[in-house]
Coordinates of N, CA and C in Angstrom, one line a residue:
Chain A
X1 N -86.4 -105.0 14.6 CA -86.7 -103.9 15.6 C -85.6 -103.7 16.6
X2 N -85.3 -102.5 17.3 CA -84.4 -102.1 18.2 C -84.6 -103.2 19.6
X3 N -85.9 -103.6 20.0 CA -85.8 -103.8 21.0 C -86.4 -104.9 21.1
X4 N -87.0 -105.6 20.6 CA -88.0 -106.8 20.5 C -88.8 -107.5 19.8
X5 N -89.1 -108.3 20.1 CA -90.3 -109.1 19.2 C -91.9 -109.2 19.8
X6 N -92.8 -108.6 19.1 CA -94.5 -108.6 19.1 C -94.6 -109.7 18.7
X7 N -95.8 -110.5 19.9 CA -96.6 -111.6 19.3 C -97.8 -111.5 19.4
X8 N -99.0 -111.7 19.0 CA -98.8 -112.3 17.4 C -98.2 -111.5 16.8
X9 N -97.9 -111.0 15.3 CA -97.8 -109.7 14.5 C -99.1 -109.5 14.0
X10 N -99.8 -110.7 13.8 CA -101.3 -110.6 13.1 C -102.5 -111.0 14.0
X11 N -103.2 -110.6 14.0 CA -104.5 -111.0 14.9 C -106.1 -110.5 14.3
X12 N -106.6 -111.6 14.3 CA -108.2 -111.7 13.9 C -108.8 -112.0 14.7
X13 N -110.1 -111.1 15.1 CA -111.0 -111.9 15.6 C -112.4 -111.7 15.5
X14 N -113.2 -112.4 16.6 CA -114.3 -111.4 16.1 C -114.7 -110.4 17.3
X15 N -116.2 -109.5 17.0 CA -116.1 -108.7 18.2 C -116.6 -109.1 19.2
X16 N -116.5 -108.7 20.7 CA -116.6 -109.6 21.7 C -115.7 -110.7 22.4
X17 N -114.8 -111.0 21.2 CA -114.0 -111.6 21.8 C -112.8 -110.7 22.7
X18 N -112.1 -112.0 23.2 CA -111.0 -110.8 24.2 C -109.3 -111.0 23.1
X19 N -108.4 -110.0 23.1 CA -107.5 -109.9 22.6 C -105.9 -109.9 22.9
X20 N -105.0 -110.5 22.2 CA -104.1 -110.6 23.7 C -103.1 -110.8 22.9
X21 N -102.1 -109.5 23.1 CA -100.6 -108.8 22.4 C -99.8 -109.3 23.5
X22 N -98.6 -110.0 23.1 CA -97.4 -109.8 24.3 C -95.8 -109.0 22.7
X23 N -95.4 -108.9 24.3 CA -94.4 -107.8 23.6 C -93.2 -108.7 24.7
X24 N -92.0 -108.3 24.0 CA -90.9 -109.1 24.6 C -89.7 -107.8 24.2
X25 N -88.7 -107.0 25.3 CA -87.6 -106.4 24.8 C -86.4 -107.0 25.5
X26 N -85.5 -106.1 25.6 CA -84.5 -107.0 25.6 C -83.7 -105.9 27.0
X27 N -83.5 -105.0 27.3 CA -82.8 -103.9 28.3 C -83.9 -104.2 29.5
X28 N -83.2 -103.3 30.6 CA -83.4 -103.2 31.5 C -84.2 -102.1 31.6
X29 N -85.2 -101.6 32.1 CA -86.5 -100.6 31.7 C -86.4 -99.5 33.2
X30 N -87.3 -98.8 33.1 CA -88.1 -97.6 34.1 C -89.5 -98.0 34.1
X31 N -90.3 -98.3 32.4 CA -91.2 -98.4 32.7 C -91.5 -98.8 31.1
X32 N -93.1 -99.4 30.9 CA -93.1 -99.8 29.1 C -94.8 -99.3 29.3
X33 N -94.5 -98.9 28.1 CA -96.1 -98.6 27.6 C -96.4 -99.1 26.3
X34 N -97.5 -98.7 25.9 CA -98.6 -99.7 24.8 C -99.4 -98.3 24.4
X35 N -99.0 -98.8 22.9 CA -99.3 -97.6 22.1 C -100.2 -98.2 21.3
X36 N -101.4 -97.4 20.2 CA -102.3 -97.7 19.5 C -101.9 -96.3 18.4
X37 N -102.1 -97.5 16.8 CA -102.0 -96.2 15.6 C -103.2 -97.2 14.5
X38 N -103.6 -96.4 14.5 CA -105.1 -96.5 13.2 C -103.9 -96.2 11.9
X39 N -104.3 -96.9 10.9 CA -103.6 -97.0 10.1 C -103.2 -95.6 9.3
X40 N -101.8 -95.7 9.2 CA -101.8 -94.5 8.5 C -101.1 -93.2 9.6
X41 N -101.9 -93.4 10.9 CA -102.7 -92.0 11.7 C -101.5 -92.1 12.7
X42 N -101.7 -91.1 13.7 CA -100.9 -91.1 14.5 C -100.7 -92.2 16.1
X43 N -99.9 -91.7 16.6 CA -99.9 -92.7 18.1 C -100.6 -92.5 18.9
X44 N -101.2 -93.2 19.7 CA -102.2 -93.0 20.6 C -101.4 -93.4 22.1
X45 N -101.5 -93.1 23.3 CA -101.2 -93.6 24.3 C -102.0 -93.9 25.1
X46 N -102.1 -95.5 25.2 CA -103.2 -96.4 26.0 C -102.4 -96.6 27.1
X47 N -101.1 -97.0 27.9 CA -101.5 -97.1 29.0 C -99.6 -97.2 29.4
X48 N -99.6 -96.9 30.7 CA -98.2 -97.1 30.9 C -97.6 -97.9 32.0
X49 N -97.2 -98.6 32.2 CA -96.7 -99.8 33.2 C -95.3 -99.5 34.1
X50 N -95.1 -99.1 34.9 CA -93.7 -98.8 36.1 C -93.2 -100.1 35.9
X51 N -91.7 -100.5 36.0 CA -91.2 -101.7 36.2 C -91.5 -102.2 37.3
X52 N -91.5 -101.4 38.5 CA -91.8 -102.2 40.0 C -93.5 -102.9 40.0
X53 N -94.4 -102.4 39.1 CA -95.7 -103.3 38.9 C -95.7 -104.2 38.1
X54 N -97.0 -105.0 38.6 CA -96.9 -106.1 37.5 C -98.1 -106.2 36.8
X55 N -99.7 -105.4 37.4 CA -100.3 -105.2 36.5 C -100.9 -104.1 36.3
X56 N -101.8 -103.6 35.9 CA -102.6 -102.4 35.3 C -103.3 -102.4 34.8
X57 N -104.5 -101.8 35.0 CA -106.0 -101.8 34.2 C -106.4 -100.6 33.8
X58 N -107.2 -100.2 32.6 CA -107.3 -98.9 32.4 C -108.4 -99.6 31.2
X59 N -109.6 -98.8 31.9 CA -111.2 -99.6 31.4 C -111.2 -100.9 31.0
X60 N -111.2 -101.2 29.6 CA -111.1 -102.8 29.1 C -110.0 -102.9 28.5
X61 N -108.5 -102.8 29.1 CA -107.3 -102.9 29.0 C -106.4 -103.1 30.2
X62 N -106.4 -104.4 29.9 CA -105.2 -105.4 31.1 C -103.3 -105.1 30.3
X63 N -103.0 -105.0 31.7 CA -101.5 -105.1 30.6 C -100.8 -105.4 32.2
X64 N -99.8 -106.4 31.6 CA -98.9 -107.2 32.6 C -97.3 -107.3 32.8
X65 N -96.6 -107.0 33.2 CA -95.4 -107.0 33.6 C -94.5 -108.0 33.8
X66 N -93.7 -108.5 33.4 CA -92.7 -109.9 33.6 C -90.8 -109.0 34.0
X67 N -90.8 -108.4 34.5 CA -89.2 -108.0 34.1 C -87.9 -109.4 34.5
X68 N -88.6 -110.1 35.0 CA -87.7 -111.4 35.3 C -87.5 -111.3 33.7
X69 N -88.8 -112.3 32.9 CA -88.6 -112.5 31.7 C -88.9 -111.6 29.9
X70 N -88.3 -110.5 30.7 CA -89.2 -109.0 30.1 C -89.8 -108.9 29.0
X71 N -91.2 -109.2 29.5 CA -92.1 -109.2 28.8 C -93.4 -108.7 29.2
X72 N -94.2 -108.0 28.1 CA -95.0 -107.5 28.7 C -96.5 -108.4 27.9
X73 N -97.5 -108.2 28.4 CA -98.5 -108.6 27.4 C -99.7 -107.3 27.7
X74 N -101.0 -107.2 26.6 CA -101.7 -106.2 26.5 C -103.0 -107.4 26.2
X75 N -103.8 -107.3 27.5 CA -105.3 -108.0 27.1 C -106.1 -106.4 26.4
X76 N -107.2 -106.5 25.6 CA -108.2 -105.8 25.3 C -109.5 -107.1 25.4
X77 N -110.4 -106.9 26.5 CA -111.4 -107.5 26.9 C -112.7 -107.1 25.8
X78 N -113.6 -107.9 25.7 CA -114.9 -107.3 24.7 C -114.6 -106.4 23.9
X79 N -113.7 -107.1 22.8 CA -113.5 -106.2 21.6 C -114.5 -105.8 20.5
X80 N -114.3 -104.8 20.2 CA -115.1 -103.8 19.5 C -114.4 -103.3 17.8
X81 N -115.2 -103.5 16.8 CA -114.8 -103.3 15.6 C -113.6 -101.7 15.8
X82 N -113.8 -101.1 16.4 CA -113.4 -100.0 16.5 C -112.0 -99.9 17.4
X83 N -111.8 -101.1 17.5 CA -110.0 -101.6 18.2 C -109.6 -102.0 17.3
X84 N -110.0 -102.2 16.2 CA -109.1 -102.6 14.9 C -107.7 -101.6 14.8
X85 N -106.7 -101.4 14.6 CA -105.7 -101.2 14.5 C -104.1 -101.8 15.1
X86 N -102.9 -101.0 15.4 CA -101.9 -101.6 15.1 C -101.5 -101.0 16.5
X87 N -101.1 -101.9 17.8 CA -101.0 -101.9 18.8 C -99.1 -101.9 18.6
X88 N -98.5 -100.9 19.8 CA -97.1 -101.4 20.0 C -96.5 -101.1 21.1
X89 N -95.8 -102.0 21.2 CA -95.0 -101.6 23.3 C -94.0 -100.7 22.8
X90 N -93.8 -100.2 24.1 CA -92.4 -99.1 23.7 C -91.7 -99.1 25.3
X91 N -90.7 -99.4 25.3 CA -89.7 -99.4 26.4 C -88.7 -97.6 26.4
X92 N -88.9 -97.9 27.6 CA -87.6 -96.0 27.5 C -86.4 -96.2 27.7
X93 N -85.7 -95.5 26.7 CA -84.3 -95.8 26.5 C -84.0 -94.3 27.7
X94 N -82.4 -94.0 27.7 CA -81.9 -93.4 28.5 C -82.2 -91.6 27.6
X95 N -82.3 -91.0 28.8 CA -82.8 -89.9 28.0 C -84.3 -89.7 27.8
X96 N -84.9 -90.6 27.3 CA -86.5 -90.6 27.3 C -87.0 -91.0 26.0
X97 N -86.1 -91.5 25.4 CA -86.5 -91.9 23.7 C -87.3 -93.1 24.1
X98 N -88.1 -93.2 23.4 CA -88.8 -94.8 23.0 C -88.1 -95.5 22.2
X99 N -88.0 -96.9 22.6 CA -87.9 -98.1 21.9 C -89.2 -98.8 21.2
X100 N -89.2 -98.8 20.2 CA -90.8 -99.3 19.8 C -90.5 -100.7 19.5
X101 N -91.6 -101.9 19.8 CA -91.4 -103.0 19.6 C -92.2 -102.9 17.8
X102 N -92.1 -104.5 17.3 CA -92.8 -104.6 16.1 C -94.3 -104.0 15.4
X103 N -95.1 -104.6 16.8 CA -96.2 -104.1 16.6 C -97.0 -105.5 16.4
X104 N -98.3 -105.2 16.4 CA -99.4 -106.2 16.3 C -100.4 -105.7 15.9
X105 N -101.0 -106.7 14.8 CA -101.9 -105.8 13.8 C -103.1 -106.3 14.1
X106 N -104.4 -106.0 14.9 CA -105.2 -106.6 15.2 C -106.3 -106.0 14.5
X107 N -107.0 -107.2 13.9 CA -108.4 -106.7 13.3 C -109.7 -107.7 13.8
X108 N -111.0 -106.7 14.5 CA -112.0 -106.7 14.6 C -112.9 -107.1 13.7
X109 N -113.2 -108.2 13.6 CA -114.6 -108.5 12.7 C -115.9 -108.2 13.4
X110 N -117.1 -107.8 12.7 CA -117.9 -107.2 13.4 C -119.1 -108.3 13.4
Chain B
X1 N -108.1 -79.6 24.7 CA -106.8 -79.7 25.1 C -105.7 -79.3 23.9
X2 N -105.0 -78.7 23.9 CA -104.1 -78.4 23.0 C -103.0 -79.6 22.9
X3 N -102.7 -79.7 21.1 CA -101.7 -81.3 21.2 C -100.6 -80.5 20.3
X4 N -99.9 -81.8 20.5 CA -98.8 -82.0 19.4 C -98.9 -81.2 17.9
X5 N -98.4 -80.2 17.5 CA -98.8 -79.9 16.2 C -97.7 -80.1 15.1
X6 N -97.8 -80.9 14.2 CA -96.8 -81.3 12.9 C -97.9 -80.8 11.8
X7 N -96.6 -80.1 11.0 CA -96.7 -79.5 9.7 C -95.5 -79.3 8.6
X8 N -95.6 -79.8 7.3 CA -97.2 -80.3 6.8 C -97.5 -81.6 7.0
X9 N -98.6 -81.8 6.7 CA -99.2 -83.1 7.0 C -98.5 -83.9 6.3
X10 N -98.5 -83.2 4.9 CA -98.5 -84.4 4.1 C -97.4 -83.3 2.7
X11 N -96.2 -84.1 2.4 CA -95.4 -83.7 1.6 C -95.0 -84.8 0.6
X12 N -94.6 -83.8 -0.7 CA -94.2 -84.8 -1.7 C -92.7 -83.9 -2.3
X13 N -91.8 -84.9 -2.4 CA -90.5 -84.2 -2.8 C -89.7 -85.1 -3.8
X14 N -88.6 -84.5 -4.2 CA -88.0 -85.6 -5.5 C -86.9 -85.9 -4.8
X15 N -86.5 -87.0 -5.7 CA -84.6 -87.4 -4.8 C -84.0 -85.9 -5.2
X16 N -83.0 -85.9 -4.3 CA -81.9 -84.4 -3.8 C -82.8 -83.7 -3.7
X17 N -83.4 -83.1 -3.5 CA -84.5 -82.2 -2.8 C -84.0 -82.0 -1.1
X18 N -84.8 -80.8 -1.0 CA -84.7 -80.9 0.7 C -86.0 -80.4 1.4
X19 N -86.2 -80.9 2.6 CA -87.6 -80.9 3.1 C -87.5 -80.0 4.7
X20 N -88.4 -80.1 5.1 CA -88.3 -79.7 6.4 C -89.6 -79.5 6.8
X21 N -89.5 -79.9 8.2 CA -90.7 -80.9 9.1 C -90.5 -80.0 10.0
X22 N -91.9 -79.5 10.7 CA -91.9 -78.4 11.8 C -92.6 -79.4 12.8
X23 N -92.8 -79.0 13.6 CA -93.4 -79.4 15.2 C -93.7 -78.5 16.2
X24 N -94.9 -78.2 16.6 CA -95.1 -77.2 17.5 C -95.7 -78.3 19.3
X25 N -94.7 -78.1 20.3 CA -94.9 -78.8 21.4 C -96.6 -78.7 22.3
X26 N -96.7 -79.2 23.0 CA -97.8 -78.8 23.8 C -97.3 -77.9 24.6
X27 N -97.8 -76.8 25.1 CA -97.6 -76.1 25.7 C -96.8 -76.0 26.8
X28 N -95.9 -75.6 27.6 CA -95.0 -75.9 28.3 C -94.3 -77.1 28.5
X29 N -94.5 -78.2 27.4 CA -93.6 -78.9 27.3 C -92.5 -78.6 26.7
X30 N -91.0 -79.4 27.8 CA -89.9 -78.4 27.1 C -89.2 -79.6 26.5
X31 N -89.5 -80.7 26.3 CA -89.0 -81.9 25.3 C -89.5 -82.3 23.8
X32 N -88.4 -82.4 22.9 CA -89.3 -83.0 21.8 C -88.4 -83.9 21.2
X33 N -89.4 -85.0 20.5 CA -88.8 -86.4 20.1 C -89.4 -86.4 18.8
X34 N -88.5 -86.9 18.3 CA -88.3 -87.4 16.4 C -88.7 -88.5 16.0
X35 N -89.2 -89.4 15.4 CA -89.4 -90.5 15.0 C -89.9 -91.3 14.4
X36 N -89.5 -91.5 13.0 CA -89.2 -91.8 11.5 C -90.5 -93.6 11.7
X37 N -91.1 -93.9 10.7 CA -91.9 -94.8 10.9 C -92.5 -95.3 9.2
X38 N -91.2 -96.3 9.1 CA -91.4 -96.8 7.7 C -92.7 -97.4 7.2
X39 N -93.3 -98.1 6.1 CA -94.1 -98.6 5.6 C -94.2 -100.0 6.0
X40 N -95.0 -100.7 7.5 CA -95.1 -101.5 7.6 C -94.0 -101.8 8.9
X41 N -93.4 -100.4 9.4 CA -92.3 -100.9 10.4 C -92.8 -100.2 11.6
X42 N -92.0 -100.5 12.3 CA -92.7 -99.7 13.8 C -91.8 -98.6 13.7
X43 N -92.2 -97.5 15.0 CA -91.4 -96.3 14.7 C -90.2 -96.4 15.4
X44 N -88.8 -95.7 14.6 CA -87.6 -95.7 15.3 C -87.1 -94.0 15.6
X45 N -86.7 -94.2 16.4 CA -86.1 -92.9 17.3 C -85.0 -92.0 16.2
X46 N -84.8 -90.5 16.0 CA -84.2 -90.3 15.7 C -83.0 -89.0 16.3
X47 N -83.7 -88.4 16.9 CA -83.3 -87.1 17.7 C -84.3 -86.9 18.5
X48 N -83.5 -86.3 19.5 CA -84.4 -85.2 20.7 C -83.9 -84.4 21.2
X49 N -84.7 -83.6 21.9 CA -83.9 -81.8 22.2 C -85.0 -81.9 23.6
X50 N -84.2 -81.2 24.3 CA -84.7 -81.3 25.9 C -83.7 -79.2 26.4
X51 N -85.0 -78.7 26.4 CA -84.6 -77.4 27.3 C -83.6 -76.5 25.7
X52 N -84.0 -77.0 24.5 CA -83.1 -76.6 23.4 C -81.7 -77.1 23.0
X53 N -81.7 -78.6 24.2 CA -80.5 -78.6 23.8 C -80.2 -80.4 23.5
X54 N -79.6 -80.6 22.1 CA -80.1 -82.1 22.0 C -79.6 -82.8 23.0
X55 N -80.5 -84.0 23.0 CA -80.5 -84.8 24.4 C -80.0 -86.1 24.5
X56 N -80.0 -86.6 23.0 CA -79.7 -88.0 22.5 C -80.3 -87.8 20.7
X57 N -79.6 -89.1 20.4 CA -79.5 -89.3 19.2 C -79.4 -90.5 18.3
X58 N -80.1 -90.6 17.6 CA -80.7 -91.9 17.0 C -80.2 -92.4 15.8
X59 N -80.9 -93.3 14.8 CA -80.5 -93.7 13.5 C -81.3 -92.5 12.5
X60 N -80.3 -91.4 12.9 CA -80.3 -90.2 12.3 C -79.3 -90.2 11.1
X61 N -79.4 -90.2 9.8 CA -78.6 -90.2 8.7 C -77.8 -88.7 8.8
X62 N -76.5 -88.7 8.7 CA -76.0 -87.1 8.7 C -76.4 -86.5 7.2
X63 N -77.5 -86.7 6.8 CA -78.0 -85.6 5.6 C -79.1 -85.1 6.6
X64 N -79.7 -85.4 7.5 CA -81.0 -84.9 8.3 C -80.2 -83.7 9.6
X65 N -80.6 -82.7 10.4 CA -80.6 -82.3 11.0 C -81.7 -81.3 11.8
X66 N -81.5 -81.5 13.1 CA -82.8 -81.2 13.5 C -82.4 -79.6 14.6
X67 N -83.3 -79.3 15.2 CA -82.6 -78.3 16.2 C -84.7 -78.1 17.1
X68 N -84.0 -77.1 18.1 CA -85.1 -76.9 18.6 C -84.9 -75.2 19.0
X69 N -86.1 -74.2 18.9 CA -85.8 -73.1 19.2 C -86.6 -72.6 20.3
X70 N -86.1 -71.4 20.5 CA -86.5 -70.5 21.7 C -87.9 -70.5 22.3
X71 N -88.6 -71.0 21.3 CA -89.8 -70.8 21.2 C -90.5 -72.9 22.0
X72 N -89.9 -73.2 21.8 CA -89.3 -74.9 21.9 C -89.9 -75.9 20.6
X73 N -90.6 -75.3 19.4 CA -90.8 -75.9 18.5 C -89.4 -76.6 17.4
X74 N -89.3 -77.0 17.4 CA -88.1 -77.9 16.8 C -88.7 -78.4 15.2
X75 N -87.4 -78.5 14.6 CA -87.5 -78.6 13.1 C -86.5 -79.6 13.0
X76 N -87.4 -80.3 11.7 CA -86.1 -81.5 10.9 C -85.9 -81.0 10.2
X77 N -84.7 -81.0 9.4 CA -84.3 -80.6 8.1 C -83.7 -81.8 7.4
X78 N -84.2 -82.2 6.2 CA -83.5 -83.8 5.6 C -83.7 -83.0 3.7
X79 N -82.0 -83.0 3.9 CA -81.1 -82.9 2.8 C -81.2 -83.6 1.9
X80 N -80.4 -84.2 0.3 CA -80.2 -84.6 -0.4 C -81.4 -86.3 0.1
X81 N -82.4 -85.5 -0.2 CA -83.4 -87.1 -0.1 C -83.5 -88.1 -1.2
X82 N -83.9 -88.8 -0.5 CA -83.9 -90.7 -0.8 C -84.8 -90.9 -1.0
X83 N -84.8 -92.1 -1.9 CA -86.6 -93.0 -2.3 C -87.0 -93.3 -1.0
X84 N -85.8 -94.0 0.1 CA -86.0 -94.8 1.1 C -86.5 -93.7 2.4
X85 N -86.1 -92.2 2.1 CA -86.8 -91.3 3.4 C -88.3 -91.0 3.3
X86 N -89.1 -91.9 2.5 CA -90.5 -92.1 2.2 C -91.0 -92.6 3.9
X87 N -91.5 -92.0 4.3 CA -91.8 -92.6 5.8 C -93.0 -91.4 6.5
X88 N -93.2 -92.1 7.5 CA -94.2 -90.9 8.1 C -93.1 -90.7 9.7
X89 N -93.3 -89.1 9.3 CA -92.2 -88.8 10.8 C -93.2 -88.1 11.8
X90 N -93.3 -88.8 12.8 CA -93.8 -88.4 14.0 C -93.1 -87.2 15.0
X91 N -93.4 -86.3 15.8 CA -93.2 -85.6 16.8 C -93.5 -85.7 17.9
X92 N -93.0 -86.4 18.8 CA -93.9 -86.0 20.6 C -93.0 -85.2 21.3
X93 N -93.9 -84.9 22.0 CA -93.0 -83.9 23.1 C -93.9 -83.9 24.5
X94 N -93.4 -84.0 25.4 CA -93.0 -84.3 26.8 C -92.6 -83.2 28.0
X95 N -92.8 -83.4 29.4 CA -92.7 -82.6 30.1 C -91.6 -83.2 30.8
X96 N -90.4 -82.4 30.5 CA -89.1 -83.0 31.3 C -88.5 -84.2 30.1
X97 N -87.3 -85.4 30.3 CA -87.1 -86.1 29.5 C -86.4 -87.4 30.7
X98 N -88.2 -87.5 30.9 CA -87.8 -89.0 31.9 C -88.8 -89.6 31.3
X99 N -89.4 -89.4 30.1 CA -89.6 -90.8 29.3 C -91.4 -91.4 29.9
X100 N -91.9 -90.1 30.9 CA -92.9 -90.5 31.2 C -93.8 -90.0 29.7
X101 N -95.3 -90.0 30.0 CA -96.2 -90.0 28.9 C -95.2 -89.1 27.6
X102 N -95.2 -89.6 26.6 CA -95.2 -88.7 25.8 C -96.5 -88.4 24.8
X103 N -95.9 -87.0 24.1 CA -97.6 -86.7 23.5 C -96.9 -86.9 22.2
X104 N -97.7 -87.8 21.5 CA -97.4 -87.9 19.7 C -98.3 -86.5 18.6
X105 N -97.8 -86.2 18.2 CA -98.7 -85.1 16.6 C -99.3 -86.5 15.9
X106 N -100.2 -85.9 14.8 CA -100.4 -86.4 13.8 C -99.6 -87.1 13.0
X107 N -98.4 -86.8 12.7 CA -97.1 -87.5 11.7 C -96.9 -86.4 10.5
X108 N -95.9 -86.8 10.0 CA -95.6 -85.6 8.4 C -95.8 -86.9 7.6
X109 N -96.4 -86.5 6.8 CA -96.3 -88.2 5.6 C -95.5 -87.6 4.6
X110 N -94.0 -88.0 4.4 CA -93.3 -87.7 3.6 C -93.4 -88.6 2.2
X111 N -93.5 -88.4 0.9 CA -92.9 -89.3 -0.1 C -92.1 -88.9 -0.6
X112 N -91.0 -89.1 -1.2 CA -89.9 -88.9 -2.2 C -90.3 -89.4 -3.1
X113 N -90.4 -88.5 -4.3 CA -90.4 -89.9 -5.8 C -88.9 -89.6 -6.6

């Protein structure tokens, strides 16, 4: 990847439980977001984080800011079969392109 | 809400063939972004056009080229294709190109056989 490593890459659980992506890049940022793609489908935009914050909430979605150790992490609280898909951070390069991290593949047992 | 529009959805083409990927912006958005998304990879950047005029530039192969017109819908064009340009290419486009929200399309699902 351009910019980082996703942990886990794989994740199971069941529903109800809580879920928890960290994302690690490597530059100096403006701001990172966390993207959601259903397999196959397109990107979704879950949530976006300013460098000068550290956290953010947006319904049952925590997401946290490290730029000391730039890293970000993505809780999903009371997971739902229907969060099943492929979660990814994205840092902005100069200009406004995204950097996409690996990705993390989380599946919902019901 | 009006989105992102990519067309076609879904294409099949042979090696050396040539293809071409449309994108229709959200409405008064005057940015659009490229972004190629292998089988099992995350997506990587390839081009963007900001006000029609490219803005930056990615791991864009010089058999691909893209443009953006008057209208601000922007087109790939990918020449002499590959087994390996099998990918789904995404479109977003954005208001301005400071990297706030961007809006993703559906994707083009390319295969080459």
């Amino acid at each position: 990847s351009q910019q980082g490593e996703e942990d886990p890459q794989a994740l199971s659980i069941q529903e109800g439980e809580n879920a928890t992506m960290n994302c690690s890049y490597k530059t100096s940022i403006n701001n990172l977001q966390w993207y959601r793609q259903n397999s196959g489908r397109g990107l979704v935009h879950l949530i976006l984080i300013r460098s000068n914050e550290r956290e953010k909430h947006s319904g049952r979605l925590r997401v946290t800011l490290d730029t000391s150790k730039k890293s970000s992490s993505l809780l999903i609280t009371a997971s739902r079969a229907a969060d099943t898909a492929s979660y990814f951070c994205a840092t902005d390069g100069n200009t406004g392109k995204l950097i996409f991290g690996q990705g993390t593949t989380l599946q919902v047992k019901p | 809400a009006a989105g992102v529009i990519q067309s076609p959805r879904h294409l099949i083409k042979e090696k050396r063939e040539t293809a071409t990927l449309k994108c229709y912006p959200i409405p008064r958005h005057d940015t659009v972004y490229w972004y190629q998304q292998g089988p099992g990879q995350d997506p990587q950047f390839l081009i963007s056009f900001y006000e029609k005029m490219q803005s930056d530039k990615g791991s864009i192969p010089d058999r691909f080229s893209a443009q953006q017109f008057s209208d601000y819908h922007s087109e790939l064009n990918m020449s002499s294709l590959e087994l390996g340009d099998s990918a789904l290419y995404f479109c977003a486009s954005s208001l301005g190109n400071s990297a706030y929200e961007q809006y993703f399309g559906p994707g083009t699902r390319l295969t080459v056989t």
